[in-house]
Short mmCIF file of the C-alpha atoms (twelve columns), coordinates in Angstrom:
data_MODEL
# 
_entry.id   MODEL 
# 
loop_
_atom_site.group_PDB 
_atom_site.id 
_atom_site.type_symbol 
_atom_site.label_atom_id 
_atom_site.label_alt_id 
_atom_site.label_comp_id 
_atom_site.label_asym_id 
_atom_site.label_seq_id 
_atom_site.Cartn_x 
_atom_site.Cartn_y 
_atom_site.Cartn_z 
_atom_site.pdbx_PDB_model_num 
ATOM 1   C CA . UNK A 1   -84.169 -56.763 -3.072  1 
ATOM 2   C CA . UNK A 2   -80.584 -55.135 -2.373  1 
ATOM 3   C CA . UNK A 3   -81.400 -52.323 -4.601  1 
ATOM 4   C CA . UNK A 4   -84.394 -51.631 -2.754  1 
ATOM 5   C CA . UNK A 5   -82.471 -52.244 0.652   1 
ATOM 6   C CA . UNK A 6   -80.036 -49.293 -0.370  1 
ATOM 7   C CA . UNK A 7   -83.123 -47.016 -1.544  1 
ATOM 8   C CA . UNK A 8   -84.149 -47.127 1.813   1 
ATOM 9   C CA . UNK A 9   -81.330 -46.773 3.589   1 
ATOM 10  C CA . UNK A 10  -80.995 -43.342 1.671   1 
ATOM 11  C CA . UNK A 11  -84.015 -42.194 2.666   1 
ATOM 12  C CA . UNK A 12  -83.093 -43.134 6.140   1 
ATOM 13  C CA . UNK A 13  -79.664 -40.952 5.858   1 
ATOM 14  C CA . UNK A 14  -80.057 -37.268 7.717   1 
ATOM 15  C CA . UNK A 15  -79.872 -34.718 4.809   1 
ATOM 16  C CA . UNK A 16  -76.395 -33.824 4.351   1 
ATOM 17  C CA . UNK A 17  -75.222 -30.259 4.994   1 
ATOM 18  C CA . UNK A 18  -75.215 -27.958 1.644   1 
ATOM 19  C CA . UNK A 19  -71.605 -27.155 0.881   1 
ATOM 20  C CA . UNK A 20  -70.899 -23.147 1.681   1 
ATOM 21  C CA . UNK A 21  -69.512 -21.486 -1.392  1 
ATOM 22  C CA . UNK A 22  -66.011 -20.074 -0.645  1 
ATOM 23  C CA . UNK A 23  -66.887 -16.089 -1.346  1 
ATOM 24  C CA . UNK A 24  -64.668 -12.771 -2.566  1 
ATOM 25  C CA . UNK A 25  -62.636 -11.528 0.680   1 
ATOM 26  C CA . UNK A 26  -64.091 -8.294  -0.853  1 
ATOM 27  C CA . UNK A 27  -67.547 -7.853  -1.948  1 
ATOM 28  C CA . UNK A 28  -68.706 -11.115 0.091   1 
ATOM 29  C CA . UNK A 29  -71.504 -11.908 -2.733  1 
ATOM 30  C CA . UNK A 30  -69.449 -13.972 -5.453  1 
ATOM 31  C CA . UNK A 31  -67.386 -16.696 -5.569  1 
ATOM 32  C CA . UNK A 32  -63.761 -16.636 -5.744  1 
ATOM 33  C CA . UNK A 33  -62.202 -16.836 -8.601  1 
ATOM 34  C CA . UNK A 34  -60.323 -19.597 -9.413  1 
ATOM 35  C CA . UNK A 35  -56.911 -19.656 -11.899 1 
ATOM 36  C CA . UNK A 36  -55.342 -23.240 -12.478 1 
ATOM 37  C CA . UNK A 37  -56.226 -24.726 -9.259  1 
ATOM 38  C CA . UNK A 38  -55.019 -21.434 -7.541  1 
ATOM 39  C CA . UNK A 39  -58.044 -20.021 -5.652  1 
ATOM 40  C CA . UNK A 40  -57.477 -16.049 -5.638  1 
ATOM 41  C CA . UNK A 41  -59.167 -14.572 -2.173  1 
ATOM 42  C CA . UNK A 42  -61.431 -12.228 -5.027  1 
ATOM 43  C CA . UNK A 43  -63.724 -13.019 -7.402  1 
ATOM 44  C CA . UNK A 44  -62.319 -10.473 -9.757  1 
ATOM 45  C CA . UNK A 45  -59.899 -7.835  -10.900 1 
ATOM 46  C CA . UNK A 46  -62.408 -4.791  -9.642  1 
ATOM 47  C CA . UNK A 47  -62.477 -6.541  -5.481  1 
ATOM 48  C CA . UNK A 48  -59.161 -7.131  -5.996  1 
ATOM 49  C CA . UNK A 49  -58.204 -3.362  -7.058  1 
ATOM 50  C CA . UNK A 50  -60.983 -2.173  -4.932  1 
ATOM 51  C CA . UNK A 51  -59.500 -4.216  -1.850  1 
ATOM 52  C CA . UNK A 52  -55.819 -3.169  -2.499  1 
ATOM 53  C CA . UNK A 53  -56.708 0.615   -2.503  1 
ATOM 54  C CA . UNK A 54  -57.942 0.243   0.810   1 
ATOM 55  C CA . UNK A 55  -55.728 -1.576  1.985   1 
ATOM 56  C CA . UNK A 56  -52.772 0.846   1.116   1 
ATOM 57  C CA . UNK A 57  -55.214 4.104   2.286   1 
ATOM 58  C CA . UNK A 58  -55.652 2.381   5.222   1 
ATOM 59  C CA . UNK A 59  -51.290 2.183   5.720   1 
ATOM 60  C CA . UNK A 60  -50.601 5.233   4.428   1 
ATOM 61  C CA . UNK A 61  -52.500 6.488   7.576   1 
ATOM 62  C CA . UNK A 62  -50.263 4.618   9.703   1 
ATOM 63  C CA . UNK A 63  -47.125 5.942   7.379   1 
ATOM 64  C CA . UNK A 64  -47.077 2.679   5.583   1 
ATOM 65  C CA . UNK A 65  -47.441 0.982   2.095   1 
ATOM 66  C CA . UNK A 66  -48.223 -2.036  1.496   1 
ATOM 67  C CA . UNK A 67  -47.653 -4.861  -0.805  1 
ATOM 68  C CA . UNK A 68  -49.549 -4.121  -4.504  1 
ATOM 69  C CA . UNK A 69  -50.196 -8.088  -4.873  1 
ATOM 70  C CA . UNK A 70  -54.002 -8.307  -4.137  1 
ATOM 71  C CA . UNK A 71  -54.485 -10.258 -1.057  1 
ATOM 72  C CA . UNK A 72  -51.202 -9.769  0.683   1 
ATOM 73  C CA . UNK A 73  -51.429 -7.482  3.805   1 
ATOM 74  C CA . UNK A 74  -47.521 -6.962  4.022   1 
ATOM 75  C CA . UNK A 75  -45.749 -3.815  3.933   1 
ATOM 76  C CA . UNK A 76  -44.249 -2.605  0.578   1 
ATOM 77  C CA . UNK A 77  -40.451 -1.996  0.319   1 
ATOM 78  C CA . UNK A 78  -39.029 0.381   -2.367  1 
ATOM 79  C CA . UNK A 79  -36.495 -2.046  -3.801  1 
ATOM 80  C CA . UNK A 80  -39.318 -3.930  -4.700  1 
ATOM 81  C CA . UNK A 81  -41.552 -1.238  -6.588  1 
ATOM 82  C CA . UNK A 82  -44.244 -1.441  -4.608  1 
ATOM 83  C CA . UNK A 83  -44.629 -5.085  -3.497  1 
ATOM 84  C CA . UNK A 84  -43.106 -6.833  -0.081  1 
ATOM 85  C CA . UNK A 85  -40.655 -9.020  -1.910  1 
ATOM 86  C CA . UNK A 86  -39.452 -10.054 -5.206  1 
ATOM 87  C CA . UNK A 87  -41.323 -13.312 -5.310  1 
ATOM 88  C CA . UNK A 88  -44.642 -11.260 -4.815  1 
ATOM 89  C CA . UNK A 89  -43.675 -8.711  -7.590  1 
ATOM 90  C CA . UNK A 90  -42.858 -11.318 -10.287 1 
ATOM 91  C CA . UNK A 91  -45.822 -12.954 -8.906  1 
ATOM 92  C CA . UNK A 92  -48.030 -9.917  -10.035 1 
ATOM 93  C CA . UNK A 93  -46.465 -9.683  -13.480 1 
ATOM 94  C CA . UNK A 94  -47.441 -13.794 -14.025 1 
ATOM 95  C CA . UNK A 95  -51.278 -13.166 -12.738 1 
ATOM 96  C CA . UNK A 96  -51.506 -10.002 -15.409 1 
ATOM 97  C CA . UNK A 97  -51.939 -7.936  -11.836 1 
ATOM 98  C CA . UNK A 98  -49.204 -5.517  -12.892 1 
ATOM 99  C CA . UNK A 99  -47.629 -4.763  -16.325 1 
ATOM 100 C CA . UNK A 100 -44.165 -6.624  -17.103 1 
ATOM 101 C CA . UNK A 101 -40.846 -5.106  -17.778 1 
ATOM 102 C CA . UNK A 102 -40.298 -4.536  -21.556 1 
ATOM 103 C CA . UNK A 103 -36.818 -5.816  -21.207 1 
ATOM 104 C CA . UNK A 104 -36.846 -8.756  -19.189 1 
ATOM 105 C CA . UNK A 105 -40.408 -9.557  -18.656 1 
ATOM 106 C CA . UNK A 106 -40.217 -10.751 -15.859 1 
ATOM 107 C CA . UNK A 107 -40.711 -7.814  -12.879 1 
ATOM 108 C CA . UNK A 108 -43.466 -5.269  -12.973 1 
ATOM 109 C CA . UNK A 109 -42.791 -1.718  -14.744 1 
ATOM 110 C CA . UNK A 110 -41.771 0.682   -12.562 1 
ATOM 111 C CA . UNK A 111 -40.985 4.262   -14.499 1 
ATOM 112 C CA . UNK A 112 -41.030 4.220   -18.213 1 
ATOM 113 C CA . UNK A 113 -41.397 0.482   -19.327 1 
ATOM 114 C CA . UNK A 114 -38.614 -0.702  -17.496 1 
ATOM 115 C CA . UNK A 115 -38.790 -2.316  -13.376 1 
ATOM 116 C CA . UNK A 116 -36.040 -0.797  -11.457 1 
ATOM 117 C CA . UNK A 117 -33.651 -3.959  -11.848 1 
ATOM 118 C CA . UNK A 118 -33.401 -3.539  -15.848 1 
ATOM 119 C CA . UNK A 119 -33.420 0.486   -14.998 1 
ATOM 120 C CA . UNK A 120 -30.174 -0.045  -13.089 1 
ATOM 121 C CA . UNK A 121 -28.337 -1.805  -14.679 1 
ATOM 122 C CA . UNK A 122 -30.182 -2.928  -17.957 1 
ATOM 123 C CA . UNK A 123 -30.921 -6.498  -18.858 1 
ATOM 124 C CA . UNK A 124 -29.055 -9.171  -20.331 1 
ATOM 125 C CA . UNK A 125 -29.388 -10.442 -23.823 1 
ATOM 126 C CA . UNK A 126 -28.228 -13.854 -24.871 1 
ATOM 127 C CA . UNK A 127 -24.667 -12.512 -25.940 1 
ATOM 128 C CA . UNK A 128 -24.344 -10.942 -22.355 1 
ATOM 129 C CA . UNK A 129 -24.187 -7.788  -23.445 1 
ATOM 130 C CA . UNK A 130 -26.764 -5.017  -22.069 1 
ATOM 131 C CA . UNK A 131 -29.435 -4.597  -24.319 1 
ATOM 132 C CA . UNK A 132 -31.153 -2.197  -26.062 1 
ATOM 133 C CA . UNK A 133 -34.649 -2.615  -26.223 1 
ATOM 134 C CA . UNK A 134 -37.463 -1.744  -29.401 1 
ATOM 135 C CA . UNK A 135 -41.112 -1.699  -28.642 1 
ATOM 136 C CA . UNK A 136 -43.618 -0.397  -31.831 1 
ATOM 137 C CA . UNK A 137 -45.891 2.691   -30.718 1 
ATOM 138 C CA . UNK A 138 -49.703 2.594   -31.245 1 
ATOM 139 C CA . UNK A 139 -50.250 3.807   -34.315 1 
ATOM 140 C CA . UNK A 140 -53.368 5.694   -33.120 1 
ATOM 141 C CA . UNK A 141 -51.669 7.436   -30.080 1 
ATOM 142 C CA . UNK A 142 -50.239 10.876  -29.570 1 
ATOM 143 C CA . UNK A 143 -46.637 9.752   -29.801 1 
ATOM 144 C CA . UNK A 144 -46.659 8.156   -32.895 1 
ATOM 145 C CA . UNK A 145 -48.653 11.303  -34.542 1 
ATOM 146 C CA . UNK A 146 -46.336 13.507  -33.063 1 
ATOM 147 C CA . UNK A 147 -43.460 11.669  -34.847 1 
ATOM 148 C CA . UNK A 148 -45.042 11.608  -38.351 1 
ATOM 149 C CA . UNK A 149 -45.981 15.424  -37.804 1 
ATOM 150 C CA . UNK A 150 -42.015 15.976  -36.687 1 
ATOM 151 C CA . UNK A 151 -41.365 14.121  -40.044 1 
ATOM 152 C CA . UNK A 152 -43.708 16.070  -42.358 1 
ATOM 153 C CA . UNK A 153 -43.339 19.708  -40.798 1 
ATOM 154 C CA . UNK A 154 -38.972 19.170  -41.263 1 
ATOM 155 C CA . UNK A 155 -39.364 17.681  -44.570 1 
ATOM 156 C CA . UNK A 156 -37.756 20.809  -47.173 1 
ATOM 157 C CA . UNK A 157 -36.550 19.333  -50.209 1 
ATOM 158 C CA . UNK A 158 -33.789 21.385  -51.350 1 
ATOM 159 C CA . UNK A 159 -34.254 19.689  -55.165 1 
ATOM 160 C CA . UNK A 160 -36.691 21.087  -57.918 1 
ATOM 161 C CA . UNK A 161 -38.060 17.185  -58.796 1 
ATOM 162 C CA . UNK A 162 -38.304 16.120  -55.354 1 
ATOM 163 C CA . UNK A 163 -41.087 13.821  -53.936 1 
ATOM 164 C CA . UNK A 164 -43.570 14.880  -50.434 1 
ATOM 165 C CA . UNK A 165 -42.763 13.778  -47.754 1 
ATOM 166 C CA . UNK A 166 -43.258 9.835   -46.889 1 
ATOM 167 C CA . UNK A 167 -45.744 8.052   -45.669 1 
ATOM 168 C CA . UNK A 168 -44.737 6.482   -41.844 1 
ATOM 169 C CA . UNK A 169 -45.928 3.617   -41.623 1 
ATOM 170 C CA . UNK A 170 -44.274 2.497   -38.147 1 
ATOM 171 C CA . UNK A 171 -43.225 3.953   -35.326 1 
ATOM 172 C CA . UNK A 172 -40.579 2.232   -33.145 1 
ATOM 173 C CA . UNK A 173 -39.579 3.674   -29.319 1 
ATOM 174 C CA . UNK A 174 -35.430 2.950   -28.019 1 
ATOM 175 C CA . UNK A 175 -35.441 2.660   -24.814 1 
ATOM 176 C CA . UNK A 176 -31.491 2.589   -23.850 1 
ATOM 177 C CA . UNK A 177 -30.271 0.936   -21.009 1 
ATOM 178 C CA . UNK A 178 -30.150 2.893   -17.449 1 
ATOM 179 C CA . UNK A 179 -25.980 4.177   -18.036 1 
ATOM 180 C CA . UNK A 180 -26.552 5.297   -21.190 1 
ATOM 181 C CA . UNK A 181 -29.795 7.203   -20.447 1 
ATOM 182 C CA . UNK A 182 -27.686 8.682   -17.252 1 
ATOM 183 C CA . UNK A 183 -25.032 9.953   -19.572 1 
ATOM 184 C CA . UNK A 184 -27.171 11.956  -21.535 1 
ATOM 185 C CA . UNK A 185 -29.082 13.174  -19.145 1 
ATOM 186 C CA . UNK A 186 -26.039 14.165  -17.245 1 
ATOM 187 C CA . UNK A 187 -24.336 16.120  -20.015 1 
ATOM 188 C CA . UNK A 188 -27.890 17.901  -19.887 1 
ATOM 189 C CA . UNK A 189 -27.985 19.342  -16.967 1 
ATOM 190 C CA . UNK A 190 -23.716 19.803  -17.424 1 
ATOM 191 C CA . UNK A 191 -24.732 22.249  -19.935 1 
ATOM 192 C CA . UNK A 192 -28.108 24.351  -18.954 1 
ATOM 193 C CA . UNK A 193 -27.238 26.684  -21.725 1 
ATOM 194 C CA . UNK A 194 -26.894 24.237  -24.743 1 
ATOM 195 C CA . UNK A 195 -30.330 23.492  -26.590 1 
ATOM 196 C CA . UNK A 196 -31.701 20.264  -26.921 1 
ATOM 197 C CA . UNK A 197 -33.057 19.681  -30.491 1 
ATOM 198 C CA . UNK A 198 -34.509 16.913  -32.482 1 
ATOM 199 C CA . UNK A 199 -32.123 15.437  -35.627 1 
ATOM 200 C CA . UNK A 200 -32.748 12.208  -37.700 1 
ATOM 201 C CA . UNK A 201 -30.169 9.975   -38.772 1 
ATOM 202 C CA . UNK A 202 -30.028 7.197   -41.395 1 
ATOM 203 C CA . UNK A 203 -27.620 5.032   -42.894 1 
ATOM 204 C CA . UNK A 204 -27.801 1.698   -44.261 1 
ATOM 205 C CA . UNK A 205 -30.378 -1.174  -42.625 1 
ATOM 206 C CA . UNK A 206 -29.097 -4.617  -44.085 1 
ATOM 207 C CA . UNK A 207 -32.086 -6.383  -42.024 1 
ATOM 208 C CA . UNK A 208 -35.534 -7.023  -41.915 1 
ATOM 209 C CA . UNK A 209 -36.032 -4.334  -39.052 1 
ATOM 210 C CA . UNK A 210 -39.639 -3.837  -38.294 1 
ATOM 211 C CA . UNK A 211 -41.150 -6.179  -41.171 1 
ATOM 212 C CA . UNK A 212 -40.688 -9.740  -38.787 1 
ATOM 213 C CA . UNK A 213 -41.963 -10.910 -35.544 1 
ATOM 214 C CA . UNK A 214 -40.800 -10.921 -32.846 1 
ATOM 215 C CA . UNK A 215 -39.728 -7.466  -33.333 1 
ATOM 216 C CA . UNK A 216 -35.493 -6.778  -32.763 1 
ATOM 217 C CA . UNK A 217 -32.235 -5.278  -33.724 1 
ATOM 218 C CA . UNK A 218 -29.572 -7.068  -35.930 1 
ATOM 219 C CA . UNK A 219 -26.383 -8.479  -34.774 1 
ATOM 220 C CA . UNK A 220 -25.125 -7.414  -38.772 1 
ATOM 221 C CA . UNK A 221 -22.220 -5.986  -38.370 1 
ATOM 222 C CA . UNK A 222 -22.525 -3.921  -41.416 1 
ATOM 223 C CA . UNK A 223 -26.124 -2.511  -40.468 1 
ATOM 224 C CA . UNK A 224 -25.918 0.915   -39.699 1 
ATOM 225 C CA . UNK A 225 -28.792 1.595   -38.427 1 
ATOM 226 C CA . UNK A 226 -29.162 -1.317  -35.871 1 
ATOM 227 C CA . UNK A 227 -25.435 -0.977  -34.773 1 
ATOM 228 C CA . UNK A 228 -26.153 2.899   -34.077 1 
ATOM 229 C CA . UNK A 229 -29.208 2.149   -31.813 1 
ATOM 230 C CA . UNK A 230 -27.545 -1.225  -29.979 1 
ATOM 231 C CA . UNK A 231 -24.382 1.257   -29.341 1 
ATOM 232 C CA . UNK A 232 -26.004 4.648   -28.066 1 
ATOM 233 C CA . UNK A 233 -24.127 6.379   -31.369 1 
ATOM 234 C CA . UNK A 234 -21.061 5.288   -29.714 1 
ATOM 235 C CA . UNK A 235 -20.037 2.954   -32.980 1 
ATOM 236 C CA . UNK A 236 -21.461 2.636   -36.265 1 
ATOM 237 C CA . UNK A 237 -21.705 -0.238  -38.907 1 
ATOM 238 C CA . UNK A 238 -18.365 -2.618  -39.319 1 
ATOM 239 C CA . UNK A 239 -17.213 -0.974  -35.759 1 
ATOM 240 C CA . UNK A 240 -16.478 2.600   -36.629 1 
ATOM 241 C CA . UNK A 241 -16.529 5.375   -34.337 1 
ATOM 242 C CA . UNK A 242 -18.004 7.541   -36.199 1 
ATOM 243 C CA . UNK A 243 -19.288 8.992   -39.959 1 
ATOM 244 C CA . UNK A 244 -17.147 10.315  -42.153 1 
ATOM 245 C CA . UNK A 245 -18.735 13.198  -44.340 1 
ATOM 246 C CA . UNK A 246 -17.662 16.538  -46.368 1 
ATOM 247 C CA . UNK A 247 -17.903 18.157  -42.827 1 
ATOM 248 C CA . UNK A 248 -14.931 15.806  -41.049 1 
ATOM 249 C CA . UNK A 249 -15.362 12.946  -38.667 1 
ATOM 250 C CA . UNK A 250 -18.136 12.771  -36.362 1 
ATOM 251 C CA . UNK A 251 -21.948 11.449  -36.239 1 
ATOM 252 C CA . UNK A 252 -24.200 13.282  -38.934 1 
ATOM 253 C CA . UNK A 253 -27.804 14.091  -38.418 1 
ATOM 254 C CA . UNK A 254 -30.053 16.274  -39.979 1 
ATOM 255 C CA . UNK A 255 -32.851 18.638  -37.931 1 
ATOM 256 C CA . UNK A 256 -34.052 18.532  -42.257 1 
ATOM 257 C CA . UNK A 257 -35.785 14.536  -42.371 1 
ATOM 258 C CA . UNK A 258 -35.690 15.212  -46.371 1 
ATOM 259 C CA . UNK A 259 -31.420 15.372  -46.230 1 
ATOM 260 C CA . UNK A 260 -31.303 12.667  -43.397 1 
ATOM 261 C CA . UNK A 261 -33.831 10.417  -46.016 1 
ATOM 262 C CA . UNK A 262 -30.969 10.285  -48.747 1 
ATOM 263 C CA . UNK A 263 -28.556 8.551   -46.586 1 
ATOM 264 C CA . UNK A 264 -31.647 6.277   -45.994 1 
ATOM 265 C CA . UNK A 265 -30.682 3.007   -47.900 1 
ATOM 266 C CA . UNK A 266 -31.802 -0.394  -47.826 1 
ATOM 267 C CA . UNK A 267 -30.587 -4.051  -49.092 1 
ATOM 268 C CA . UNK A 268 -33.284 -6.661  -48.328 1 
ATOM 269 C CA . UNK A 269 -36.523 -7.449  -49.003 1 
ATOM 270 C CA . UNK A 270 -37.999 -4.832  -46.777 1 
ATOM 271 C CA . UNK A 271 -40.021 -2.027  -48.862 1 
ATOM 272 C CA . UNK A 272 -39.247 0.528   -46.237 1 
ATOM 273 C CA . UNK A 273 -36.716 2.852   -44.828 1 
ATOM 274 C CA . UNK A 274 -35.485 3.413   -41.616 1 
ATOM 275 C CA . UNK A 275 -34.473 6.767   -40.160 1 
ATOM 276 C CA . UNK A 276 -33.339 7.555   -36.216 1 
ATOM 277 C CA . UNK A 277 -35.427 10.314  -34.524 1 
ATOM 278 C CA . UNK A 278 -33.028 11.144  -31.955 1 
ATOM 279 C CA . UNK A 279 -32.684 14.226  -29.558 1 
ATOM 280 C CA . UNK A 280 -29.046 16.371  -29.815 1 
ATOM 281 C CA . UNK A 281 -27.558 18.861  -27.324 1 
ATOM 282 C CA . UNK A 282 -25.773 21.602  -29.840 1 
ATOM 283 C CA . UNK A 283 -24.205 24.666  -28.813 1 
ATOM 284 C CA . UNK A 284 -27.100 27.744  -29.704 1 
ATOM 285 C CA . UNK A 285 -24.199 29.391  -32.095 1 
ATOM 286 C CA . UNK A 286 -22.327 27.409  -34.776 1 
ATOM 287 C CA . UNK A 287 -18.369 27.368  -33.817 1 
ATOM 288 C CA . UNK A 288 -15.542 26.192  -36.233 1 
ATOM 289 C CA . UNK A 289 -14.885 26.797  -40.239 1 
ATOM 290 C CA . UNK A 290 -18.477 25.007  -40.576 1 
ATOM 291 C CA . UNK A 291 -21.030 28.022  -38.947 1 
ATOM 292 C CA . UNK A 292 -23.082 28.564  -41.696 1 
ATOM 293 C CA . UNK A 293 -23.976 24.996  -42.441 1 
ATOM 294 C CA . UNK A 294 -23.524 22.915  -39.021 1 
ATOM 295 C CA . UNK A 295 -23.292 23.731  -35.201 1 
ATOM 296 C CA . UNK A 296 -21.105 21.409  -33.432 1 
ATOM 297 C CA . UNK A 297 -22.430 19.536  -30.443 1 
ATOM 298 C CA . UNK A 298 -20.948 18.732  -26.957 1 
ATOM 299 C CA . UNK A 299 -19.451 15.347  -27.142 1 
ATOM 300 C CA . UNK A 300 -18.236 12.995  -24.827 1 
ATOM 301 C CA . UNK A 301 -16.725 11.530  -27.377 1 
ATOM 302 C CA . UNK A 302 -13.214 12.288  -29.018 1 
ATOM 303 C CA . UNK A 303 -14.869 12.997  -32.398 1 
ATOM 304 C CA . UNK A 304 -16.816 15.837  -33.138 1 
ATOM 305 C CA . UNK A 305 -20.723 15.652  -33.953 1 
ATOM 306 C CA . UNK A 306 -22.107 17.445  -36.574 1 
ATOM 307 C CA . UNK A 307 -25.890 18.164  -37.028 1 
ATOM 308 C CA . UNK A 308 -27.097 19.861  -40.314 1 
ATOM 309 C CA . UNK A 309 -28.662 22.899  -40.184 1 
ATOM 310 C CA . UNK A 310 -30.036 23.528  -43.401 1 
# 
């Protein structure tokens, strides 16, 4: 009998009111899309990209940008890269609305792969040290073919038995931190008249560079190669400030990647060899005892730099 009493007192209820679905800000048709508990005002990456871009047209008519985070109507501030605060452009980074910085992750990419904080003064790394950051290159875009054709097209043995040119298997990209980038690109425009060529240099790699995940340089202070790239070329392996070499004191690279592959050596497990693609400002004639075979480059350095010509 109380079953049946509650029956009918459903039926006696006034039909209660169908929920209204929460819709996209945007399109007005779909539901919003919903991330962890966090409803986002659009149901989707396109409303949400579509709804920015009008957004910022609709401020840049009034002079003004606005914030890049979908759904915030602020205005944008440069220091931020495009967003109204630093909690907004971290913000975009964690939602995959924005790229991250390849150095610390955690602020969207501004120029390059870097945001402007790790641009400025570089990020970081658990010794405290600015780092220097490795990221591999798609092996199916232009950069990476463009270094295995710079590779191939300098490769001139200068030895009746010697072998073609290697295979390149990976392509890694430096990206220095902000002062070191600055120097060199200040010495460049120092000296408008000095050409700016591409060298290789190798020397020893005592790690697993490239072969292990995640993917970074060595702390080995005997590893050539790794303590070139943390450094800039400012000091080589076991601290020194330089090569030495038939030609004096300095850094040696090669614009021949068949002469730079002999100094190519490894002592692990690794089946490959590393070499340093690396751009050089050298005078356009050779100066010293050494014209025929080198050119000597503008340094900031007290050593000289030599780069082979042959």
């Amino acid at each position: 009998m109380s079953s049946l009493v509650r029956t009918v007192m459903q039926w006696g209820k006034p039909p209660s009111p169908k929920a209204q679905m929460d819709v996209c800000e945007a399109c007005g048709v779909r539901p919003k899309f919903n991330e962890n508990g966090y409803t986002h005002p659009y149901c989707g990456r396109t409303c949400a990209a579509s709804s920015t871009a009008a957004s910022v047209k609709k401020k840049k008519g009034l002079g003004l940008l606005g914030c890049s985070l979908p759904g915030c109507q602020s205005t944008a501030g440069p220091q931020f890269g495009g967003y109204c605060s630093d909690a907004h452009a971290k913000q975009a980074v964690r939602r995959n609305f924005s790229q991250g910085c390849i150095q610390c992750g955690i602020r969207p990419r501004i120029s390059g792969a870097q945001c402007i904080e790790c641009q400025r003064t570089g990020s970081p790394s658990p010794s405290g040290k600015t780092s220097t950051v490795v990221r591999e290159i798609n092996a199916n875009g232009a950069s990476f073919k463009s270094v295995v054709s710079n590779v191939v097209d300098s490769w001139k043995p200068d030895e009746p038995d010697a072998c073609d040119a290697p295979t390149v298997h990976r392509v890694f990209e430096v990206v220095l931190p902000r002062k070191a980038q600055a120097k060199f690109n200040s010495l460049r425009k120092r000296t408008p008249s000095m050409l700016d060529i591409s060298t290789f240099h190798s020397s020893q790699c005592v790690c697993d560079l490239g072969t292990k995940s995640p993917l970074s340089l060595c702390d080995f202070p005997s590893c050539g190669i790794c303590c070139a790239v943390n450094s800039g070329f400012a000091s080589f392996a076991f601290g020194n400030p330089h090569n030495t070499g038939s030609l004096g004191d300095g850094i040696y690279s090669y614009t021949n990647s068949f002469r730079a592959d002999k100094h190519a050596t490894s002592c692990t497990s690794s089946p490959y060899r590393v070499m340093i693609l690396c751009n050089a400002i050298v005078s356009k004639r050779g100066v010293g005892p050494f014209i025929s075979q080198s050119v000597r480059s503008v340094s900031d350095k007290s050593c000289s730099t030599y780069f082979s010509v042959n």
